[in-house]
Coordinates of N, CA and C in Angstrom, one line a residue:
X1 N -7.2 7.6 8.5 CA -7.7 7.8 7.2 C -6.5 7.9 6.2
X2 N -6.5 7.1 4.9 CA -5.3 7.0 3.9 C -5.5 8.5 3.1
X3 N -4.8 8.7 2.6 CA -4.4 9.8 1.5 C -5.7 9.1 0.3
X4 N -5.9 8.1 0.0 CA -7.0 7.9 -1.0 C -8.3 7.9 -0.4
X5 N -8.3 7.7 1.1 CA -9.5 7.6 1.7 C -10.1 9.3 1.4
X6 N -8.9 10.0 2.5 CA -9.5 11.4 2.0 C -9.9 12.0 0.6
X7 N -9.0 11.3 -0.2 CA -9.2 12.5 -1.6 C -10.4 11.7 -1.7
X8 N -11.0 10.7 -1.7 CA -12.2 10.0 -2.7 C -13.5 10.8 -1.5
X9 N -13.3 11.0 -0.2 CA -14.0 11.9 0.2 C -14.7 13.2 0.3
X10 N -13.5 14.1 -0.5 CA -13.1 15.4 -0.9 C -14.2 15.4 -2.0
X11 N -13.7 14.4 -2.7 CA -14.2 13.9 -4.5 C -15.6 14.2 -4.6
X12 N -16.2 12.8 -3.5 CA -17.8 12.7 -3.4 C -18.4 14.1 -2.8
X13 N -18.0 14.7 -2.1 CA -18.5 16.3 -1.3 C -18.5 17.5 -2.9
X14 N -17.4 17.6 -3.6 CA -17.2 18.2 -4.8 C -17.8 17.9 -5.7
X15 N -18.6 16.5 -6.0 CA -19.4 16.1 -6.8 C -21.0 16.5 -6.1
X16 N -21.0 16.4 -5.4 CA -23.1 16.6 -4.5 C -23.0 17.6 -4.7
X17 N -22.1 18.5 -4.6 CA -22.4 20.2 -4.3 C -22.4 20.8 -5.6
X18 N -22.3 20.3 -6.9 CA -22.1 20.6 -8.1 C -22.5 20.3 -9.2
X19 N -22.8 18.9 -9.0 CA -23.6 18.2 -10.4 C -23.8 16.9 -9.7
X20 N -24.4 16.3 -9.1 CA -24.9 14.7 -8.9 C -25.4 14.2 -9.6
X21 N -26.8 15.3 -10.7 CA -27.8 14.9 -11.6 C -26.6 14.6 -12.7
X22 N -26.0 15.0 -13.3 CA -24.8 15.1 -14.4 C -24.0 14.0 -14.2
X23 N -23.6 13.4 -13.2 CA -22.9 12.4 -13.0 C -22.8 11.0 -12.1
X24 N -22.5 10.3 -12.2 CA -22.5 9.5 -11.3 C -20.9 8.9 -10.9
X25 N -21.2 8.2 -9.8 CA -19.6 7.0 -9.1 C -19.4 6.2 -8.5
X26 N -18.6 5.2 -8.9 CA -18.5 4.3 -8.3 C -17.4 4.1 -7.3
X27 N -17.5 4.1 -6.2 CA -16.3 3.9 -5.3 C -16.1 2.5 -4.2
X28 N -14.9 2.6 -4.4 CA -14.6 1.0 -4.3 C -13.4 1.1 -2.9
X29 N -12.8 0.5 -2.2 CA -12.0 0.4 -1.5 C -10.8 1.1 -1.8
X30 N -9.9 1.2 -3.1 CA -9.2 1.7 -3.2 C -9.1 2.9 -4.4
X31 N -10.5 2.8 -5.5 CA -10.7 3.5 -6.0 C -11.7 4.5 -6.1
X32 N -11.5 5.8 -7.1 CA -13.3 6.0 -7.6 C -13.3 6.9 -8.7
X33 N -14.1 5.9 -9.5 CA -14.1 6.0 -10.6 C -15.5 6.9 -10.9
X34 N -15.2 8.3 -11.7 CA -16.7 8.9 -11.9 C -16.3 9.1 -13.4
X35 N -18.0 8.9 -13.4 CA -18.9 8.7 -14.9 C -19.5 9.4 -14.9
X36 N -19.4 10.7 -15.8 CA -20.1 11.5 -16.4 C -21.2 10.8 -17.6
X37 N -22.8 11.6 -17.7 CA -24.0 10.9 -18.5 C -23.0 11.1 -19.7
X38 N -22.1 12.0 -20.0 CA -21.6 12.2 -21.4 C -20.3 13.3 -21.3
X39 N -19.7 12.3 -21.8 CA -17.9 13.2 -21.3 C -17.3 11.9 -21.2
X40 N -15.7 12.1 -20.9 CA -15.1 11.0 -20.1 C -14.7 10.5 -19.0
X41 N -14.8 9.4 -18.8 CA -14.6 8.9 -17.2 C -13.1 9.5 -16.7
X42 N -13.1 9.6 -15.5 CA -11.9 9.6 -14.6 C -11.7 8.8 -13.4
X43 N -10.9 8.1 -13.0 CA -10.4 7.6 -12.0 C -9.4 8.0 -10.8
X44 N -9.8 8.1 -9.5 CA -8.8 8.0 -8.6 C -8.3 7.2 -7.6
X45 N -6.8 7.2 -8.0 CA -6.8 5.2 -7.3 C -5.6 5.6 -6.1
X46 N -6.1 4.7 -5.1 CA -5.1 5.3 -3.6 C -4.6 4.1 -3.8
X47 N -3.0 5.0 -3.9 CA -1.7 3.8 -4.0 C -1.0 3.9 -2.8
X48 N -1.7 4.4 -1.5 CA -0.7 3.8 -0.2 C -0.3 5.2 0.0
X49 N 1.2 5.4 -0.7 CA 1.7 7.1 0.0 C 1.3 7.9 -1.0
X50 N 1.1 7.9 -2.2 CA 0.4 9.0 -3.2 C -0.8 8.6 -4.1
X51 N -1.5 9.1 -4.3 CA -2.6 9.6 -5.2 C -2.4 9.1 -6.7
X52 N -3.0 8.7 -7.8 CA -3.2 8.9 -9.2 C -4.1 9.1 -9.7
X53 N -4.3 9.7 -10.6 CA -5.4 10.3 -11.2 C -5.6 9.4 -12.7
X54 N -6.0 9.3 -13.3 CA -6.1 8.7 -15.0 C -7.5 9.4 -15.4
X55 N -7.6 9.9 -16.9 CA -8.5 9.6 -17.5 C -8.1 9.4 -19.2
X56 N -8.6 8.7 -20.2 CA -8.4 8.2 -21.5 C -6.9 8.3 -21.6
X57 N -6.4 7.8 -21.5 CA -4.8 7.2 -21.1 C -4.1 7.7 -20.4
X58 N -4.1 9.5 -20.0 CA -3.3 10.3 -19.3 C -3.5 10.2 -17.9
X59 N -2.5 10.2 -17.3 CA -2.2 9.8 -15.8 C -1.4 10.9 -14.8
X60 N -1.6 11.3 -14.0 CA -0.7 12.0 -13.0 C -0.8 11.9 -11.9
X61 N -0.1 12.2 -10.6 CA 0.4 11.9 -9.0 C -0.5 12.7 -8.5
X62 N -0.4 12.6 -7.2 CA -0.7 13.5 -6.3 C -0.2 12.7 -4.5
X63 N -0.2 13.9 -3.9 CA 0.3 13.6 -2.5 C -0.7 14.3 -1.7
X64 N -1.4 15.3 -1.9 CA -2.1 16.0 -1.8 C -3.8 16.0 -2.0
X65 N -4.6 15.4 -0.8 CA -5.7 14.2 -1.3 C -6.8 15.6 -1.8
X66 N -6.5 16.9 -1.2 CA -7.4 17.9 -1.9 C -7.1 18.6 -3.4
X67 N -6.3 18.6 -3.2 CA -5.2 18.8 -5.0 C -5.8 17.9 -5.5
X68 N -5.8 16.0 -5.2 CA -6.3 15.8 -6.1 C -7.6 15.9 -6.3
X69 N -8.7 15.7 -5.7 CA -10.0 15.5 -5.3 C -10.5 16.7 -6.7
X70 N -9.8 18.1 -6.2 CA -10.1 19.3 -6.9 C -9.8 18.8 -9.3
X71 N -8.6 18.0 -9.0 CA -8.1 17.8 -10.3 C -9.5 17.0 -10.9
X72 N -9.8 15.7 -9.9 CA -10.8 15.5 -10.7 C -12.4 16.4 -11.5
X73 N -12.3 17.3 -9.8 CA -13.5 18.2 -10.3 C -13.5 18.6 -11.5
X74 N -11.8 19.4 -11.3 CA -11.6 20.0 -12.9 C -12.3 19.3 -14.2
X75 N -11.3 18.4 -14.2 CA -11.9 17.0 -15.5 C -12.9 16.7 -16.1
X76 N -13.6 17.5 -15.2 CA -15.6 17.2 -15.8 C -15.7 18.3 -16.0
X77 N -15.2 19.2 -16.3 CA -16.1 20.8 -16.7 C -14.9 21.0 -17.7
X78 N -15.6 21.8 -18.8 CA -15.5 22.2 -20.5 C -14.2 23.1 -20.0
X79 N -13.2 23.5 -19.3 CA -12.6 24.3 -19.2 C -11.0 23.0 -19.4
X80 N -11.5 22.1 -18.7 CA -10.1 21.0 -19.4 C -10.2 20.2 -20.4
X81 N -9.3 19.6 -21.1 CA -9.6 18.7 -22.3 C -8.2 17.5 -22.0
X82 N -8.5 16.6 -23.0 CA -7.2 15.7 -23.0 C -6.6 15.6 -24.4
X83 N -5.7 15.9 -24.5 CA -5.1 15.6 -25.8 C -4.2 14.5 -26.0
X84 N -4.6 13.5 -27.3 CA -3.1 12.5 -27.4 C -2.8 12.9 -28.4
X85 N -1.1 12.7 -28.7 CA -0.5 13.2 -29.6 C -0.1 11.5 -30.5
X86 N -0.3 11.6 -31.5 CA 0.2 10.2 -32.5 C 1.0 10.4 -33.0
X87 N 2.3 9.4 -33.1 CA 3.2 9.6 -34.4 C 2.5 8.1 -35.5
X88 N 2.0 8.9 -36.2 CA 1.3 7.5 -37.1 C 0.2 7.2 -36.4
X89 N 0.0 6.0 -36.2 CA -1.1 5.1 -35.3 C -0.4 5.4 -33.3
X90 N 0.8 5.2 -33.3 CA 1.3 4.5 -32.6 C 1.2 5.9 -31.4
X91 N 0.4 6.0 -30.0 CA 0.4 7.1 -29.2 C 2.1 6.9 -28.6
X92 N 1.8 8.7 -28.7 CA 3.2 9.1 -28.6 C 3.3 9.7 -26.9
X93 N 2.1 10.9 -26.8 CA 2.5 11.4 -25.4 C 0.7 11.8 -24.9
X94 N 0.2 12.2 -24.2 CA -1.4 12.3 -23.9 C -0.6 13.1 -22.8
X95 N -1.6 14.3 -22.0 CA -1.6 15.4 -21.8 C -2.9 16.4 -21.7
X96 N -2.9 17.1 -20.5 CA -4.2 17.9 -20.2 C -3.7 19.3 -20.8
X97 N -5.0 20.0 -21.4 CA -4.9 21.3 -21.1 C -6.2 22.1 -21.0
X98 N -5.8 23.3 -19.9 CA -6.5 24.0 -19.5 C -7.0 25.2 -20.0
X99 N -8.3 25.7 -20.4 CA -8.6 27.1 -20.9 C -8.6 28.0 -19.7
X100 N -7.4 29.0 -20.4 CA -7.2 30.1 -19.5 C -7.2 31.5 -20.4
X101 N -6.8 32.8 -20.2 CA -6.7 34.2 -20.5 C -5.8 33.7 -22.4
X102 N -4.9 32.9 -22.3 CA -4.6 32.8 -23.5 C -5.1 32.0 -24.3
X103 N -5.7 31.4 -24.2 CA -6.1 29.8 -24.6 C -6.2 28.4 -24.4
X104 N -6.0 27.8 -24.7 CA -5.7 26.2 -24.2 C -4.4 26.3 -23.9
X105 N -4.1 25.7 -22.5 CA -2.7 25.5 -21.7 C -2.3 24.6 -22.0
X106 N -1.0 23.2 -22.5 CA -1.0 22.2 -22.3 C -0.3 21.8 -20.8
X107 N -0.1 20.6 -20.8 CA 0.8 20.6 -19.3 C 0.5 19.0 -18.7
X108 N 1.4 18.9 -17.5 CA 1.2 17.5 -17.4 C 1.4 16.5 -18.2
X109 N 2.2 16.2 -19.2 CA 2.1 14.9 -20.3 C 2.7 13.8 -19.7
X110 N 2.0 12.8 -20.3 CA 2.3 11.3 -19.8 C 2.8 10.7 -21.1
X111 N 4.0 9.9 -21.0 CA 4.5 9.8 -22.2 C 4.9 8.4 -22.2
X112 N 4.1 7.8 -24.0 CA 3.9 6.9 -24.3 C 5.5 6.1 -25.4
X113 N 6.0 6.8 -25.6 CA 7.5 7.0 -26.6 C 8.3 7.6 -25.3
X114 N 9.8 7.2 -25.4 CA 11.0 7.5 -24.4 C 11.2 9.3 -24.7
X115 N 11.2 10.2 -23.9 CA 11.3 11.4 -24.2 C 12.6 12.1 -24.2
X116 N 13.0 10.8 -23.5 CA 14.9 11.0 -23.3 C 15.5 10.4 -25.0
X117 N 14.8 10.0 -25.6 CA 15.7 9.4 -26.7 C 14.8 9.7 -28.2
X118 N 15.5 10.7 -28.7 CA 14.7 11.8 -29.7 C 14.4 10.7 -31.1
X119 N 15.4 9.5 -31.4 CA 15.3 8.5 -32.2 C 14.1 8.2 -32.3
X120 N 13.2 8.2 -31.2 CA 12.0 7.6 -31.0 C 10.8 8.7 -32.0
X121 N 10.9 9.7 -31.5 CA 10.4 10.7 -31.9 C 10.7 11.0 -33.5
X122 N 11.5 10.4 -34.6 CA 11.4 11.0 -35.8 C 10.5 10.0 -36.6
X123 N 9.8 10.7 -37.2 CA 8.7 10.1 -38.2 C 9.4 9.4 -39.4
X124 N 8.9 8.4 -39.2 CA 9.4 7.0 -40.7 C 8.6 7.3 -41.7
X125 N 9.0 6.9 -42.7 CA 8.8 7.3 -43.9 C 6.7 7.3 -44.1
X126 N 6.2 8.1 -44.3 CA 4.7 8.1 -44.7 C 4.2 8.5 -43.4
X127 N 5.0 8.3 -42.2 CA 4.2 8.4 -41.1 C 4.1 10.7 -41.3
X128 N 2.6 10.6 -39.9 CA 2.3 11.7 -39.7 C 2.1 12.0 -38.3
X129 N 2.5 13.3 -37.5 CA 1.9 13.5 -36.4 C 0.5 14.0 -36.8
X130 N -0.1 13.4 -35.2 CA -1.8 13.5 -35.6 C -2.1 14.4 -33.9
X131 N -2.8 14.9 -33.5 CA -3.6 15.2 -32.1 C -5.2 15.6 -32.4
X132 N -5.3 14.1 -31.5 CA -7.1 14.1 -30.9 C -7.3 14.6 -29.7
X133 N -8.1 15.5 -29.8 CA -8.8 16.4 -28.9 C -10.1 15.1 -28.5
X134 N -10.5 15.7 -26.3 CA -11.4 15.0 -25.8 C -11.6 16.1 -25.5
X135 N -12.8 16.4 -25.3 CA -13.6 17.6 -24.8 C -14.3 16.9 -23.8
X136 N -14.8 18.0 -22.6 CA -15.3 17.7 -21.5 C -16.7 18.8 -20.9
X137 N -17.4 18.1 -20.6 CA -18.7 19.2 -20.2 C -19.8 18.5 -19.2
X138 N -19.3 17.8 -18.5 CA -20.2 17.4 -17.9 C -20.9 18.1 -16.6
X139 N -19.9 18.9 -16.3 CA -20.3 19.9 -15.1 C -19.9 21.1 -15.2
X140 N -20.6 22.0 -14.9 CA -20.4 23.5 -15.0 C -18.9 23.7 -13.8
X141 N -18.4 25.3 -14.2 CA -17.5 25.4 -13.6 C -17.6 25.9 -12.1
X142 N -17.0 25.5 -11.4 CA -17.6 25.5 -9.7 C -17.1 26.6 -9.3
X143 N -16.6 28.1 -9.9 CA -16.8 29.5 -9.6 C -16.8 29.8 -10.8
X144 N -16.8 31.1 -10.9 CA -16.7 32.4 -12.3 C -15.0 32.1 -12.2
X145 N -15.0 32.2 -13.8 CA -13.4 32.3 -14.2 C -13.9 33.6 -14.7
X146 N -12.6 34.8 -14.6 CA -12.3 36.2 -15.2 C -11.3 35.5 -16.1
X147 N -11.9 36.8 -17.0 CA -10.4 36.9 -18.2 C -10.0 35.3 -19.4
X148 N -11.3 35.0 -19.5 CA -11.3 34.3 -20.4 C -12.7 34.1 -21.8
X149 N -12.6 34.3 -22.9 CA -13.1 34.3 -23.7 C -14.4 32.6 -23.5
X150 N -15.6 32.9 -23.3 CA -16.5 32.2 -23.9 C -17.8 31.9 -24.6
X151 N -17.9 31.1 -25.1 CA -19.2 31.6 -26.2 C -20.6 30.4 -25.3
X152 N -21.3 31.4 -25.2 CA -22.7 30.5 -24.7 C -21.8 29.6 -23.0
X153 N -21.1 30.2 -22.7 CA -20.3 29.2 -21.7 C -19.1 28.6 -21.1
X154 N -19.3 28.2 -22.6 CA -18.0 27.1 -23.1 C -17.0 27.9 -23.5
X155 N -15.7 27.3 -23.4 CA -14.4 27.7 -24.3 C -14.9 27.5 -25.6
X156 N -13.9 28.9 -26.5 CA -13.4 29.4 -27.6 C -13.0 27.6 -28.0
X157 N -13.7 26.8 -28.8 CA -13.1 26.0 -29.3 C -13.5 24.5 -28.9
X158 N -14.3 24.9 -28.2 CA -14.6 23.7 -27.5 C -15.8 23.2 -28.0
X159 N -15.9 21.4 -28.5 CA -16.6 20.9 -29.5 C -17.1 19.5 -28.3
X160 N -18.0 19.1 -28.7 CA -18.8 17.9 -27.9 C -17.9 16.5 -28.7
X161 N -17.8 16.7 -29.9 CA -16.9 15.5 -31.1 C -15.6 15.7 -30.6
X162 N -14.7 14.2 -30.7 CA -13.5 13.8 -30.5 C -13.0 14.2 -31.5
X163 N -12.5 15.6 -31.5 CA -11.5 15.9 -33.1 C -10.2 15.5 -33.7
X164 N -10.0 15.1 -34.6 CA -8.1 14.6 -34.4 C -7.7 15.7 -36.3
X165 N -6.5 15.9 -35.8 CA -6.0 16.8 -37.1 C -4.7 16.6 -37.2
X166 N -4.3 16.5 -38.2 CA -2.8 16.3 -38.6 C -1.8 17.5 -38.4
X167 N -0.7 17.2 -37.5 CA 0.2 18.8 -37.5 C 1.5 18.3 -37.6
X168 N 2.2 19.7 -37.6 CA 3.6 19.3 -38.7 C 4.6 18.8 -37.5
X169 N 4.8 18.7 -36.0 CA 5.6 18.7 -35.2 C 4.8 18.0 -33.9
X170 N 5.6 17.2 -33.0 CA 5.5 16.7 -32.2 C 5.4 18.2 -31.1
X171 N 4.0 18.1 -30.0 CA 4.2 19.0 -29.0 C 4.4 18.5 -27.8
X172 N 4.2 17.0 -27.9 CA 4.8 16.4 -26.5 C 5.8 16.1 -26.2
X173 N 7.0 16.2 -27.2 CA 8.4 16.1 -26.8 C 8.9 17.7 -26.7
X174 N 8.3 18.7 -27.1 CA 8.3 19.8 -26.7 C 8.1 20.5 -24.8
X175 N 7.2 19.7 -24.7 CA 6.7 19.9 -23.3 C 7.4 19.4 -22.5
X176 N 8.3 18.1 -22.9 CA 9.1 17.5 -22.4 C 10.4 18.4 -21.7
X177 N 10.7 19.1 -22.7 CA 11.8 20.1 -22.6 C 11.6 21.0 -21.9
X178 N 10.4 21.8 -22.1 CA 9.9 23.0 -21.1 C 9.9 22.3 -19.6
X179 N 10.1 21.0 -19.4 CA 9.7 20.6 -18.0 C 11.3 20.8 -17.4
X180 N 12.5 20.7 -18.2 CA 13.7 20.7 -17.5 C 13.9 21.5 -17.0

């Protein structure tokens, strides 16, 4: 069995035991793609020696076919979100974060602008950084989280609408840095 065989196995067991009515999947030979009735899709695609995960642009590895399997579970329940960061129109970095004891965690960023070359990163004349929030709720969370703030459920903050708002600084070339 491949490292994608197992995670997309892990995947489908973590989906029956938690929400099947809430979602559905499609699994294919080297993928599996799950569709929430309302939320956003995620994919996991077996690349031979590692794992990838994607969902609304953001992408990350895995070697580890229960790590990932579990990542996807994550992705459907209101406790993760996706954020992309814009300079202008143009996506700059997209990135998950997690509701935990402090708030939304970012982490993981996938980056759409070189993060090695800060040129890239300064805003031209009129331009603005922007970050749209994806919220997620398709499945309840698969234990009790302690030590975190929720109202009816859900995270402190957490909206069914794709929100986007204008902020004064780039946080994905920030994250960038915290990763050194």
């Amino acid at each position: 069995m491949t490292l994608g065989q197992a995670a997309m196995a892990i995947t489908v067991e973590l989906l029956k035991e938690t929400g099947e009515d809430a979602i559905a999947w499609e699994q294919r030979a080297s993928s599996i793609l799950v569709k929430p009735h309302q939320g956003f899709e995620a994919t996991l695609y077996d690349q031979g020696d590692e794992l990838m995960i994607s969902a609304e642009r953001w992408h990350t590895h895995f070697d580890d076919p229960e790590e990932a399997a579990w990542c996807m579970r994550w992705l459907m329940t209101p406790m993760t979100r996706i954020v992309h960061e814009l300079k202008g129109g143009i996506l700059a970095a997209v990135w998950v974060e997690r509701y935990a004891e402090n708030g939304w965690e970012a982490f993981d960023p996938a980056y759409f602008l070189n993060p090695e070359y800060p040129p890239d990163w300064v805003l031209e004349p009129g331009q603005k950084w922007y970050r749209r929030t994806i919220h997620q709720a398709a499945l309840a969370m698969p234990m009790e989280v302690d030590d975190v703030e929720l109202i009816d459920g859900l995270p402190v903050g957490w909206t069914s609408e794709v929100v986007t708002v204008e902020v004064t600084e780039s946080m994905g070339l920030q994250l960038f840095e915290h990763e050194d």
